[in-house]
Structure formats: C-alpha cells, structure tokens
C-alpha cells in the first residue's frame, strides 16, 4: 500500500503511480477496477488518493463490471477510468464497444503483460496492440497511446482524458509491465501548466437537445444525467436522438460519424516523435518501451555514420497512414521493432507501396529488445 | 530488493540530482515481490531503461552472484554478502556479512540490504551519504525509519573501518 | 518467498531408520507451525528455524505435525500397533 | 387532455416511441405503468430519475419513459447503475432487468449489488424465460418446464430470487405480480424510498413463448394464474401449510438496515481529506 | 422449437440448422451455449438433436461459461462446440486465448450481426472479421472459415472440427445473419462420404507423455482426462510438460510452436474458390455471403467482355499471403467487397507491393452488397 | 521411503514442482494435504480424479498434485469443470478455488453451479483477500478491514458463503479450517462422496498480506484465531448465543438431496433416443 | 407483433368529453385484458377485439382497466368527489 | 410469413426439384418473427440470395404492397389481400380477401397466407399443386396439418373459380 501523498515537483515515482496521478491531474474523479498484475498499483494509488480530492474509487466484482461502472459514472458527468491487463482487457471488449457506440468518454489503461491467456503476469509484452484496435465486435475505431517512460505515463494519461473528452470516445493507454513497474525521476508541472479539455456541453434548450446530434465536427455536445436533458443511451444502432433505428440511412450515418470523428482528426490525435529523421534512409519504427532501445540504437548507428533515424508513434491508433506513406518515400528500409510476433508491422506494410523494405525485429520471450539487437539488425539489413 | 533499489534510486535521483531509472524482475507471480532490482544512472537522458553492463553489482545470494556476475564490467565493483555467498568469482570483491550483522546488531535480517546501501555509499561515488539518509527518511515505511537509518550508518561505518584496517595493514 | 533457496541435504540430526519424525529440509520453509502446535512439545526450532525433535521421548507419533505442515516437509513414522494397513496418515 | 391520462403524458415518451414493441397482453407495459405511477406518487423530479436496463423485452422499458435512460448491455445494468449512482448519489437510480438479464448472465452483478448495498432500486421482471431471444430456458424456468433450449423439459432447478438476494445481503426484498398492479405500485414506492439496495421481483408472463410452449394459455389465463397463486405475506401465517404448496408469497419479504455504500464512502472521503 | 429429425439426403434447411447438423456429422457430442440472435437456432437444434446421438447439450449462464465448458468437455475427450454472435463473441475472447494457449480443439461459430455493441441483432454485417484474428490479448493465430451458403454451413462446420482436431486449436466459423437465417436446398452426403479427422492420440507410455510435446509437426498428441495420462494444463506460459515456466527460451519455443502450426500449414488450412481467375485482370475479393453477389457480378462483367474474376477465400484466417502476392502480380485492380468499413482489405493492401490498385466496396447499413453495385464498381474503377 | 510419507509420494508431483510457491506457513499446502489424504482414504484411482482451479494462490494447487489437472482462468473453474464432468460423468471432478476466484469474478458460475447441481466437489479456500495479486479486498473481507485497495477500511459487507450457496441451491455445504485439518479431511471425503454439487469452505489465512495489513500476526497467530473462533455445528446448540457472536460454525452445515444434473441428462438422452 | 399497424383514428363510439372510459385505438393491441378483468363487466370487445364500454352505467370508474392496460391505451375519467388533487390514477 | 415462405420454398425446392433460396427480414428484434420472406428460384446455381427484381409479389398489407411494388418486374404478378390492401398500384393485380376467407371459412386468420399459396399454385407455374400439398404436410406444426391443407385447397379452388368466372364473363 503506497501512502505517499502527491507533492513536490521532482519525484522518483513508479510508472503505474504516474498513470494514477496523471488521471487525477486530468480531472478523473472516478475509478472502478479489478486487481490484475501488473496494473494493480494504479488501483491501489487511486484507492488512496481519489477520496482526498473528492473522487470515488470502487473495486468491482470483475473487469466487465468495472468498465460498466466507469461508463455509468461518465454518463453521470464524472471523468472516469479503469486499468487492467491482458485477461481483463479481453473481458472488457464488449463494453469498449458499448462506450464507442454510445460515445461515452472514458480511459482504459492496459498495462500489457505476456500473453496469450494467463501467459506471464509479471513479464512484458506488446502483444495487445492489434487487440486495442480490433478487440470488440463490429467496426471500431480506436485511440491508443503508448508511453515509453514514467513521465509519459503521467502526461499520456492526461492526454488520454483530453482526447476522450474532446471526441467523446473511449481512449486506451497501452502501457506495459516494464514502464508500469519502473521508477524514474519525473518533473511534474504545476497544475496551471496542464492543459485540460472537458467535454462540450449543449447550449440548446432541452427540448431540442440530441445526445447524438450529427454535425460537421462529428462530436455531439454531451449533457450528463441529472442536468435537465433527458435522453436515451443505447448500444443498439440509434438515431441522433438516441432511440433505436433499423433504417439503413440512419445506420450508415451513425457508423460514418463514429468513423469520421477518428479518421478526420488523425492529425490532431496522432503524435509522433522523430529522431534523426531529417536525412535518414533507414528508420527504426518502435513504440512504447522499445522506442528507448531504438533511440539508443540509432545513436549508435549515427556514431558509425549510418543514416538511421527513429519513428516513435506516441499514438499507436489511429495509425498515421499519410505520415507514414510520406516517410516511406524517403526511406530504403524500415525496421519495425516490437515485443510481439509482428503486429504494427502489418500496418507499416499496408501503407508501404513496395518501394521500401520493411523488416520486423520481434521478441516475445519476456525480455526487452536491446539497443544492440536493433543496431545489429540495422547493420545486417542496411 | 525493491525497497533497497528504490531508496538508492531516490537518493541518486532526487537527492543527488541525477537521472535514474530503476526496474525490477519479479518471480512468476506478483505477490512474492521482486527478486532483482536494476538501476541506471546518468546525468543525461536515459534511453534504454535496463543496465547492459554493470558498474556495480550487489549480490546477497550465491545464485544472484552467479547469474549476474558475467554482466559486471571489467572494472566494475562487486559487493556480496559474505555470509551467504562463499563461492566468489575471480574478481576484486567487497564482502561483508550483511545479513549476519543485520541480525546481530539490529535484530532483523530484513535490513541487510540497507546496510549494503551504506556500504555502497562508503565504497563508491554512486550515491552521497547525505542523499542516502534523506532517501531512507522519505521512503522507509512508518515505524521503520530509525532502524533503517541505523542500518545505513552501520554499513557506512563498517566499510570505513575496513578501509582503515586495510590501510593500517 | 524471499529465501526459499532450500538446502538439499537431508538432516543428519537423527538416523533416518530410527527417527520417529523426519524433517525434509529441502522443502521446509521454517514456518514453525509444526513446533507451535505439537501437542506434546516434542519439537523445537533450531537456530535456523528448522524443526528438531529435541524430545523424542515426548513424541507420541500422533502425526499432527505431518498433517499440518503446509510443505510436506515433515514425516512421522507410523505407530506400529494399531492399524497395520499400509496407508497414509 | 382526454385521450391519455396525465401520468402517461408526463412520464412516457408518447410522441416517438409508441405503440411499444411488446406483444399484445405482455405484462411489461403494466409494470411500466406501476413504476411511473409510483414515481409520480413520490413526486420525484424526472430530471433526477435515472432508469438503467440491460437487454431483453423487459429491458426495453427505458426507451419509453421520459427520464435519464440508459439501455446498457445484456446482464450488466446493475454494474452501469453502480457507476451512475456512486458518481452522482443525488440521482434516483432504478434498474429494470429481466430474469435472464439479472440472474443468468448478470447473476454476479446481482449478488454483488445486494452485498455492496448501494442505494439502487431494482425491478426484476420474472417471466420464467428469455423473451427477447425466443423462449429459451432461464434460471427461473421451473424444473421440467419446456423452453426452446430444453425441448425435453428443463433439468435444472430455478433460483428462489428473494432467498438468493437476502442471502447475498440485500436489505429490502419484495415480490409482486402484474395482476396485483395496485400492490405493485406500492412496493415500487417503498423500494424507491428504501435507503440501500432494494429489489422488487415482479412475477410476469410471457404468454407468447413460455405460455405457448408450456400450454399455459394466453395473457389472460396467465394473469389468472398469478391471481390464484399469490399469497400476501401478511396472510401467509393464516394459511395452512398445504395450501401454500405451489404458491408464492407477495409483499415486502425482507426489510432490514445496513450502512449504505455511498454514505460510507462519504466517510472515507472525510477521513481521507482530514488526513491530508 | 424445430422438431424435425435428421433425415433424407435432399432437404430445404436453415443455415443455422445446417451448421448444427454439420457439427453432429463431424462427431461433435457436446455443445454449451447461451442464446443470442441470430445464432440461437444452432443451440435450439442441438438441444433437440444431441441427446439422440448420445451427446450433451447445456445452456450455460453466459458466453464466458459456455466456452469454458466447451474447453472442459474437449479436454475430457469429447468434440465440442459453441455458437454465438457479436456481443457473446467479445465475451468469449479471454477463453479463445485460453483454448489457443492450452491447445484445446474446439469450434466457435459466430453468426455475425450488425455492430458495434448491441448494434442490429437481426441484421447482417461482416465486421467481426478482424476481431476473429485479433480479439484476444497476446499473440494469437486464428483459423476462421466463412461459409456463403447453407450447404457450406454444413460442410465448413465439419471442416472446422477437422482442422481443430488436426491442429489442436480453436477454429472459428464466421457465418452471418443472412446465411444463418437463409433456407436452401442441400444435398447431404452419406456419413461414409464425410471425411472426419480426430485428434492424434499418444502412443508413448504415460511416464514419457508430454501433453505439449514440441515436435517437427508443431502438433502434440493429445490424451484426454481419464485415459491414464495425468498431465497439467494451464493458461500460463508452460513447458512441454504443461508446467508453468518463465524461462525465455521455453517461452519462445512455446509461442513459436503456436505460431508455426498455423503459419507452416497455410496451404493445408486455406481454401480459396476462384472464378474466371485464369485470365482476369480485375478481381473481386469477397468472402461469405458477399461472394455470391460478387460471383454474379463477375458473370455480368464477363458478359460485357470485362476480364473480371472472383477470389473467394473460404478460409479468411490465416490470410493467404503467398497466394495473394502471386495473384496480385497478375492483376491491375482488386475490389475488396465487404459488409464493414474495410477490414480484410487491409490484408490485401498489406501483401500488395504497390503494383495493383486495391479498392474497397463497403457497405455497413445492414443491407447486402448487390451484384449490380459490384459490377458498377468494376466499371468505374477498371 | 523414509523421507516423505507415502501419500506425498503417491499423490504429489514431488519431482518437479517442489518446494511449492506458497509463502512459509500458508495454509494452502495444509489443505492440499487434507485433500490428497481424503482421496487416498476413498481409494479413488488417480486417473479418474480431475482437479480444476482458477487463478490465485489457492488455484496453484493443481500444479502439485498428480491427477488430471486443469489450471483454468480466473474465476471460471466451475464452468470448465461443468464441461469436464458432463462430458465424462465417470470422472471425479474437484474444484480448487479462492474466495476471490469463486466469489468475485466467478460469483455467477458459483451460484449457477449450486443451482444446476452437477456432481462437482468444490473446495473454496477463504483467506479473506486476494493473495496472488497482493492483498486487495475480496468479497469475503470483513467490513472495515484493510486491503491494499481499501486503505481506509473496507466499506462493503462480506458474503456469508454457506448461506449464499444454500440459497443458490447447493445440496451439500460444509465449512472447515486449516487448523482443524483432521476434520477437514473428513469434510472433503464426505463432499466427494456426495452425489451432487458439494461445497467445502475452508477458512485459511494469508498472514503475508491480510494478516500483516490488519495486524493479525503471522501464520501461527492466525491458526490460533481459527482454533478459537470455530464452533463445530454439533456443539452450536449447546453454546450460549452470546458466545457464538463473532464465531463461525464448522462441520456439515447443509445436506439435502436433489436430482443430480448428469443423471437427469441420462433421462433426457433415454427419452430422446426412445422417441427417435 | 404481426399486425400492430395501429389505426390512428380516435374511437368515435363516445364523445371524448363525456365518456367515463376512453380507448386509444392507435395504441390498443386488443389483448382484451381490460375486458377480462373489469370488476363490473362494463367493458366488452367489439368485433375487431377493441374494448368498448358497452355498459357505462356499470362502470364505477375504478380505474383498474387503465392500471392494467399494458399499452396505456385506455383511460378512465377520474371520479370527481374524493381527492381533487391533480393526479395520476 | 416465414412459415408460408418456407412451405413454398420446400414445395419448389424439394418437391418440385428446383434450386431455391429463401431469406427473410426481421423487425428490430428476433422475437417477433419475420415480416417479410423472399424467395429466389432457379434451375441453376443461385448466386445472389435475394431477389433483385420480383417475378411475383404477395402482399398481405398495404404497407408491404407500397414498399415492395416498385421491385416488381413489368410483367410480374401481384397478388394482394384485397381485404387489407385497398390502394392498388396501376398494375395487373390478383386480389382475394385471404384474411377474410381464412377467418370465415377456417376460423382463424392465421392460415390466410396458406390460402394465398394455394392461389399462387393456381395462378402461376412457380409451384405445383402437388408439391405444395406435400410441403404443407411436412412443414406444418403438429395438429395444424389439416387446416393448412384445407386452406391451400381453398386458395386453389378460389382462384380456379375466379378464372372460370372470368372466362364465362
Ligand atoms: C452478451 C449477450 N448475450 C446474449 C444476448 C442475447 N439476449 C438478448 S435478451 C436475452 C435474454 C433476455 O431474457 P430476460 O432478461 O429474461 O428478458 P425478457 O426478454 O424475458 O424480458 C438474451 C439472451 C445479448 N444481447 N448479449
Ligand atoms: C481476468 C483476470 N482478472 C484478474 C486477474 C488477476 N488475479 C489473479 S489471482 C487474483 C485474485 C486471487 O484471489 P483468490 O481467488 O482469493 O486467491 P488467493 O490468491 O487469495 O488464494 C486476481 C485478481 C486474472 N488473472 N485474470
Ligand atoms: S511445518 Fe513444515 S515447513 Fe513449517 S517448520 Fe515445520 S516442517 Fe518446516
Ligand atoms: S508426531 Fe505428534 S507428538 Fe510427535 S512431533 Fe509430531 S506433532 Fe509432536
Ligand atoms: S416475447 Fe414474451 S416477454 Fe417479450 S414482449 Fe412478448 S410476451 Fe412479453
Ligand atoms: S500471499 Fe497469502 S495466500 Fe498467497 S501464498 Fe502467501 S500467505 Fe498464502
Ligand atoms: S388492455 Fe389495453 S391494449 Fe389490451 S385491449 Fe384493453 S385497451 Fe387494448
Ligand atoms: S374503470 Fe373499472 S369499472 Fe370502469 S371499465 Fe374500467 S375496470 Fe371497468
Ligand atoms: Mg425473462
Ligand atoms: Mg483469497
């Protein structure tokens, strides 16, 4: 049980704790979860910290109920979050789809561990990357962020809330066992320095209010329960007013809206960090913890005068199609380094038009990919 | 080991002002706590979060010593619990019976690793003595502050004494 | 969980053939439950925390220590008289 | 306005959603009537009422009522409602759930809601079957009755819902029927007023499926069955035991007091903030 | 309640019933399920038919329990199946991963309906295609078959059992609301004409038996509970003997085995039906029900002397990388027609080296894609 | 063989899996001893015994015993076991589950297994917490006790497991403790012999987490607590009520007869085949 | 569910102003529950199955039919005397 | 509608030996049963499973008639329940009061669509009379065989009578 109270600008803190503190900083005032290694510290910190700021923590009977409660709380107007790992993330899939369909902002942290199945509870993997995009039934458009440091755990959780509120959609923070269980010194911003986005509120008279209004921004203003707007929310395909429909035109309109609010805003949602990409012919494409080894590796390569660079998508979903197409123009070789059997590499290959060689560097034996491994791969393939 | 690793990281990172990245390895399940703690220290940005080659290895069991010794740099420092590690690698070794001392002088073997931290502060420049004591004050669970501080002091003095003894010889 | 690196040698405190109670130190985790609940006080803990049948004469071979040991690290020689079935406890 | 009564106008989404989707004679509509009349009787502001449901014929109810309505996923309305209530304890949260919804897929949330004792009012519509999906057996289908997935007769025993809820920790448990709609309204009123988790099991009928498969007649026959088999708990003492066999009790079956979760959590917050 | 007993070679039967009868023909003797539209008839038929052939039917408390019971029954030596639709399929994801990890043969039928979330229970979609591949956490390699007719519902269910037994892995039958609720005349084979594959049994002495033996075929012989081989099954990463391990080498060995048994057998697992592909420059790539419209469309195109052909993957997972790469060499244009917002098209684009134009024809408003729409698309794009 | 007793040799996977992963003094090992001795006493062939568990410290047990063992997913062992048993009713299926496994995430399968009455023997190891994940509150953690997720004290009430099982329909319910390991063995024997669903709740201790957080001492102190707080049901009548407060009953708490599901299903098959 | 295409005209059997009981045929599904359970037998079904207040004199305005109608398709004019609160049932 | 559609499909497909593909449309939920049934008939393989243009439309409600009439081919056959469909499109229409007849002559409106099938058999070559009767025998739920057979006969005769009447005129 971690009892330190939030304090001081510069602190040595655990990745999972940074995530919890990021949530509080973002305005999260409700957490429902179910313990699972290696995410549990997030819940434990919030059980301690949330009531101090007037927030609510509840341990539910399982992960399904956890995300349900989170959705319920968000609908009641409170920014809400849950945290889990692989098996719990699989159980949450039905409700991730519900939150998406019902356009309920909420944040889901998945601290990835070794899979499949119970797998390796205390070891790392990055093998839920595709699941974050395709885990629920029906067409779904995910937003997922991948921190690679303790500081990013803090900042990306805040950003996850901001994106979630801005686009009225669930946002996933895809962290992992190493980042989650790592301690680093973090310099915390003053709360005034933190940019917070809150869901847009309706301005119309309740009689005119449509909870799922279709507008050119694809995001409808959101009244909370109890605010005087009485509307219906359902996971059935529905009209802008929230009532079920089976009219093909209305169905298409709804599903297009869900899609467009992500695909039309890729530029706003996606953040990419580059290193040496101005003149690189070879890129290492890596996200989350692996990007750190990759950064070191491209530095090693540069020392050997190899024109290598790093592309680190901070946002893994939506995939930055246009950006990558553009980058691939410039590149001879992309090495996609992941702690799985090859997931995001498929996306790189998808946008590749055949000009660039795309090679995978995959590790899935519970150990990290080292800078040296990446450097060797650069040397071999170049 | 996580507690000791965290104290050291806190001392180096926050008190002494360097960048640190502390990671750990767990057994197959979380409950047991970690059995190994790694620390990377740098004045610049830390990229890869795990040490590739060790500058310092503190091994409290024979198994740990055997497993991790190969990663120690040529000129790295090896500190072992001489009461528990008897097969020493061919290397300059600092051995102290940490566990023994902890049990005998503080009454619980649990502070053995904090004594070891004291020894590290005395033997190397990795961490300052002041930083270490501050970090202990901050991180020790309520009620254990005193005995942990005492343990660190003990480790420090122990080493000084040995150094002095060696000098005398 | 920390130091379960068990010693693999067999206790030599008694000869295996004669002893009423045998401790298998490789598995024993020194929880001292057997000692605490031995009805006759026949067991004590040695300096490392392993149980020792310090008072063999007190031992009634009741088997409680064996039944209670969570680690199957202590075995009691069955009493010879009653119930000669080859069997468990 | 003469065509519809005032409650109908005030509490139902008359303009868009009617006539409702339920089969002619289905009891769910009658239950909906009892609920809105109870809310009307208690003078709860509509803006403060939240109705949460799962999936099923019963769970379609929120679509028709003019409150804050949340038509959630199959089996999970209690979990959604827990979030709503804990986030905004000032809202009155009413859950509409079917026997399949609450006790088959949702059984876990049900027993935990009973145990946790959050101030939620649960109306469980027990029609002994899965209506929406076409008459499969439910955990409430009596032994040897027919369902489309038990063509040779159901070989599982059914839950005694009230007993289960009480054992799981619910402080308020009542049972009513569609036939006894005046009593039902009162039970719903009492349940809403209860501080803590409250359950009203409503014996309803699915004549379209269960009734047909089991040759129990149409809606009218099944309502008559309810009339004949319900024994008010107040009268139970006076009825000879042999006459109770095959019957069921109605009324408030259990009513005790326990600390309510949201109130307890207020204490947690006070303590946490005091300690800060 | 459908009471007709299995009989007669030529019958008009419902897609879902064909699926149930296929299961029985394949030797399935255990079904556990939970009702959900539009899959329920499969359960209803099996509730009636299984006890007649000495098989067991059980309705479980939910979909999670259903797949758990199916796995339990399979481990006990009985061929087992469940059937569901979107929301239930999402709930089953954790156990799909378990079956994969523990190498338990079983068949999961997903009769797809409109999504996401509760969506459109009585309408069609093909939007669980990617979920079938990526729905569970950790690296997973799916086998999924997509029937396009009632006869195929029968035959593909048999094939699903055969593949499942042969490779000791869960197999998914991805059907849909239209195929499931369609009636066609089917000519049934005699049971002697049906090829049945049963799991390989161990021949070694129990003392030597390893339930997860690593061998060159990647498939280990499988003893059932109660047969005198006492072994351990776990969802934790394990050694060949079934006991948990955290050794990197053993982890990699296990995960490679799981991967290789699929990827090394793509040629055996994948079946593709072609039409006019010998000389086609334009291909319509379509699976499941859409392939029927596509077939009609390419016939229409041929009448207009357009060299169009049809590629219909009967197996949608694993994706036939090599086959498609080869085909794309020959093609100027591929139109991928799907009832979703674009799923399998991503795979086609992935293997495409940029030479061929790949275009999507997507419909997700609950209606079928018509032959005419495809034909128009061919005309537009060609 | 002098080093280990015969049961240990015969029923444990001594060569590979020992010493076990449990903390020094954890009661789970003792319970495992009682179970293998019960099986030995009943002379069940090892090949016919299946042990199924979920995930948790308790659920690690199958790894150590030389039966057909299935270490399933968290919360679901009863559902897996249902499949095993129904597919092969000749096998003896024993479920090992923790209080979190059986009653938190797995609560639904638990009540349905009680209701369905398949011949399964469930040993539920109740240590009042989630051991494996590090001492969070469980649905069995008493009110106001500390868990890592309830640092201000648990505000939910705990389940009375036996009451819940009985209400859900279980025909055989017993309770034992790690301390009373002789009685425990007998309870397990009786449970295995029961035709139908049987439950043995075993009060165990997690001194490493729960004990430490709640300052209840180490394994020895917690075993003493068990000794002092258990009242055999046979003696319950003789004990004055005030002495029962804060105590719990042990022994066979409930034992009635109901048609067992597999046997009922045999009838279904007979009927179906007759009708063909 | 088959023919719920309800007629949208208002019943003209009685004048809305005077009638004790009003049937809203657009919503009425002709389940005949109101008829079956009217305590006084005041209601009967017409040839299409819609309820009709055939014996208005028998009707006590007890409100049962309204409370019981699952479709909110029948409304009873409140009795005038007792309880003049604007209110529900 | 599903029952009638299935009987017709069975008659055409199994009894008369053609290929058939019958599909249906449900309301928003399964429970209510389908409200529309489509049938594609071919002597060859059926590709697209739904009819694109209708050869025959049987509409038992005004709504059905309005919705689906546009899909009817120029020379397609339209059969309606003349008791329920009064606004007829400008087309050659066969109208019979099926529901009325069902209620009056068989005592339940439920068999209206079977009467209509009889009419179809009489009016078109789509299905043989014998095939239809066989299909009804096979598909009708237990206890309803008789009344369904009677209904089909009725539909058949009705049409014959009308034809004859027309001829006489
Ligand atoms: C996860 C999931 N599984 C199954 C279903 C299908 N389903 C919808 S309603 C229902 C049963 C409803 O039964 P009940 O709750 O008793 O409601 P009723 O229709 O009887 O009122 C089922 C199984 C679903 N929607 N979601
Ligand atoms: C789906 C899922 N959620 C959460 C977990 C993490 N988890 C593993 S064991 C456990 C709790 C175990 O508690 P209990 O069943 O009481 O067993 P104990 O360790 O106390 O013996 C949890 C939450 C998991 N493995 N899977
Ligand atoms: S009970 Fe067992 S493990 Fe504990 S001290 Fe005794 S022998 Fe050792
Ligand atoms: S057998 Fe009985 S008396 Fe002897 S040491 Fe063990 S517990 Fe004590
Ligand atoms: S199917 Fe049954 S429960 Fe559903 S609306 Fe019809 S009668 Fe009511
Ligand atoms: S954590 Fe608790 S339950 Fe788990 S092994 Fe240790 S003492 Fe036992
Ligand atoms: S109860 Fe209502 S729906 Fe039924 S017949 Fe009477 S008015 Fe019509
Ligand atoms: S108000 Fe009462 S008496 Fe009058 S018609 Fe309705 S039920 Fe009958
Ligand atoms: Mg129901
Ligand atoms: Mg526990």
GROMACS .gro file of C-alpha atoms in nm, chain H residues 2-119:
model
  118
 1665UNK     CA    1  -4.169  -1.730  -4.259
 1666UNK     CA    2  -4.387  -2.035  -4.240
 1667UNK     CA    3  -4.553  -1.963  -4.572
 1668UNK     CA    4  -4.221  -1.879  -4.731
 1669UNK     CA    5  -4.072  -2.199  -4.603
 1670UNK     CA    6  -4.360  -2.409  -4.729
 1671UNK     CA    7  -4.332  -2.251  -5.068
 1672UNK     CA    8  -3.955  -2.300  -5.074
 1673UNK     CA    9  -3.992  -2.659  -4.965
 1674UNK     CA   10  -4.252  -2.721  -5.234
 1675UNK     CA   11  -4.046  -2.565  -5.509
 1676UNK     CA   12  -3.708  -2.686  -5.394
 1677UNK     CA   13  -3.757  -3.032  -5.259
 1678UNK     CA   14  -4.088  -3.143  -5.408
 1679UNK     CA   15  -4.056  -2.978  -5.747
 1680UNK     CA   16  -3.679  -3.019  -5.762
 1681UNK     CA   17  -3.558  -2.669  -5.838
 1682UNK     CA   18  -3.296  -2.469  -5.652
 1683UNK     CA   19  -3.438  -2.226  -5.402
 1684UNK     CA   20  -3.304  -1.975  -5.162
 1685UNK     CA   21  -3.536  -1.830  -4.905
 1686UNK     CA   22  -3.444  -1.534  -4.692
 1687UNK     CA   23  -3.636  -1.313  -4.455
 1688UNK     CA   24  -3.632  -0.980  -4.286
 1689UNK     CA   25  -3.693  -0.945  -3.916
 1690UNK     CA   26  -3.806  -0.649  -3.721
 1691UNK     CA   27  -3.555  -0.492  -3.489
 1692UNK     CA   28  -3.555  -0.795  -3.259
 1693UNK     CA   29  -3.578  -1.164  -3.321
 1694UNK     CA   30  -3.871  -1.247  -3.100
 1695UNK     CA   31  -4.139  -1.100  -3.321
 1696UNK     CA   32  -4.064  -1.323  -3.616
 1697UNK     CA   33  -4.001  -1.204  -3.965
 1698UNK     CA   34  -4.224  -0.969  -4.150
 1699UNK     CA   35  -4.105  -1.044  -4.500
 1700UNK     CA   36  -3.991  -1.354  -4.680
 1701UNK     CA   37  -3.801  -1.360  -5.008
 1702UNK     CA   38  -3.761  -1.649  -5.243
 1703UNK     CA   39  -3.522  -1.697  -5.530
 1704UNK     CA   40  -3.591  -1.990  -5.761
 1705UNK     CA   41  -3.362  -2.120  -6.030
 1706UNK     CA   42  -3.289  -2.436  -6.216
 1707UNK     CA   43  -2.919  -2.349  -6.197
 1708UNK     CA   44  -2.697  -2.231  -5.914
 1709UNK     CA   45  -2.830  -1.937  -5.720
 1710UNK     CA   46  -2.570  -1.670  -5.669
 1711UNK     CA   47  -2.709  -1.365  -5.503
 1712UNK     CA   48  -2.954  -1.494  -5.243
 1713UNK     CA   49  -3.207  -1.214  -5.250
 1714UNK     CA   50  -3.436  -1.128  -5.539
 1715UNK     CA   51  -3.332  -0.816  -5.725
 1716UNK     CA   52  -3.646  -0.784  -5.930
 1717UNK     CA   53  -3.962  -0.966  -5.835
 1718UNK     CA   54  -4.149  -1.205  -6.060
 1719UNK     CA   55  -4.419  -1.244  -5.803
 1720UNK     CA   56  -4.521  -1.030  -5.511
 1721UNK     CA   57  -4.765  -1.146  -5.249
 1722UNK     CA   58  -4.862  -0.853  -5.028
 1723UNK     CA   59  -5.088  -0.905  -4.733
 1724UNK     CA   60  -5.075  -0.547  -4.609
 1725UNK     CA   61  -5.095  -0.209  -4.770
 1726UNK     CA   62  -4.752  -0.124  -4.636
 1727UNK     CA   63  -4.594  -0.432  -4.792
 1728UNK     CA   64  -4.761  -0.357  -5.121
 1729UNK     CA   65  -4.640   0.003  -5.124
 1730UNK     CA   66  -4.287  -0.085  -5.019
 1731UNK     CA   67  -4.217  -0.375  -5.247
 1732UNK     CA   68  -4.426  -0.297  -5.553
 1733UNK     CA   69  -4.150  -0.089  -5.716
 1734UNK     CA   70  -3.930  -0.400  -5.723
 1735UNK     CA   71  -4.187  -0.597  -5.922
 1736UNK     CA   72  -4.097  -0.663  -6.283
 1737UNK     CA   73  -4.309  -0.510  -6.559
 1738UNK     CA   74  -4.459  -0.846  -6.633
 1739UNK     CA   75  -4.451  -0.963  -6.271
 1740UNK     CA   76  -4.753  -1.098  -6.092
 1741UNK     CA   77  -4.902  -0.910  -5.798
 1742UNK     CA   78  -5.129  -1.089  -5.556
 1743UNK     CA   79  -5.282  -0.899  -5.269
 1744UNK     CA   80  -5.521  -0.948  -4.983
 1745UNK     CA   81  -5.798  -0.737  -5.118
 1746UNK     CA   82  -5.950  -0.702  -4.773
 1747UNK     CA   83  -5.645  -0.522  -4.641
 1748UNK     CA   84  -5.491  -0.360  -4.943
 1749UNK     CA   85  -5.724  -0.110  -5.098
 1750UNK     CA   86  -5.489   0.131  -5.269
 1751UNK     CA   87  -5.375  -0.075  -5.562
 1752UNK     CA   88  -5.088   0.021  -5.786
 1753UNK     CA   89  -5.153   0.064  -6.152
 1754UNK     CA   90  -5.085  -0.293  -6.250
 1755UNK     CA   91  -5.247  -0.621  -6.326
 1756UNK     CA   92  -5.349  -0.734  -5.981
 1757UNK     CA   93  -5.496  -1.051  -5.842
 1758UNK     CA   94  -5.688  -0.961  -5.533
 1759UNK     CA   95  -5.855  -1.202  -5.293
 1760UNK     CA   96  -5.973  -1.135  -4.940
 1761UNK     CA   97  -5.744  -1.405  -4.796
 1762UNK     CA   98  -5.773  -1.299  -4.433
 1763UNK     CA   99  -6.145  -1.265  -4.453
 1764UNK     CA  100  -6.180  -1.606  -4.612
 1765UNK     CA  101  -5.946  -1.760  -4.359
 1766UNK     CA  102  -6.145  -1.621  -4.069
 1767UNK     CA  103  -6.481  -1.705  -4.219
 1768UNK     CA  104  -6.415  -2.046  -4.366
 1769UNK     CA  105  -6.141  -2.191  -4.146
 1770UNK     CA  106  -6.197  -1.995  -3.832
 1771UNK     CA  107  -5.852  -1.840  -3.795
 1772UNK     CA  108  -5.682  -1.562  -3.981
 1773UNK     CA  109  -5.352  -1.741  -3.929
 1774UNK     CA  110  -5.393  -1.951  -4.243
 1775UNK     CA  111  -5.450  -1.653  -4.475
 1776UNK     CA  112  -5.105  -1.686  -4.621
 1777UNK     CA  113  -5.151  -2.056  -4.690
 1778UNK     CA  114  -5.467  -1.978  -4.882
 1779UNK     CA  115  -5.254  -1.732  -5.074
 1780UNK     CA  116  -5.006  -2.008  -5.153
 1781UNK     CA  117  -5.289  -2.212  -5.296
 1782UNK     CA  118  -5.375  -1.913  -5.510
   0.00000   0.00000   0.00000
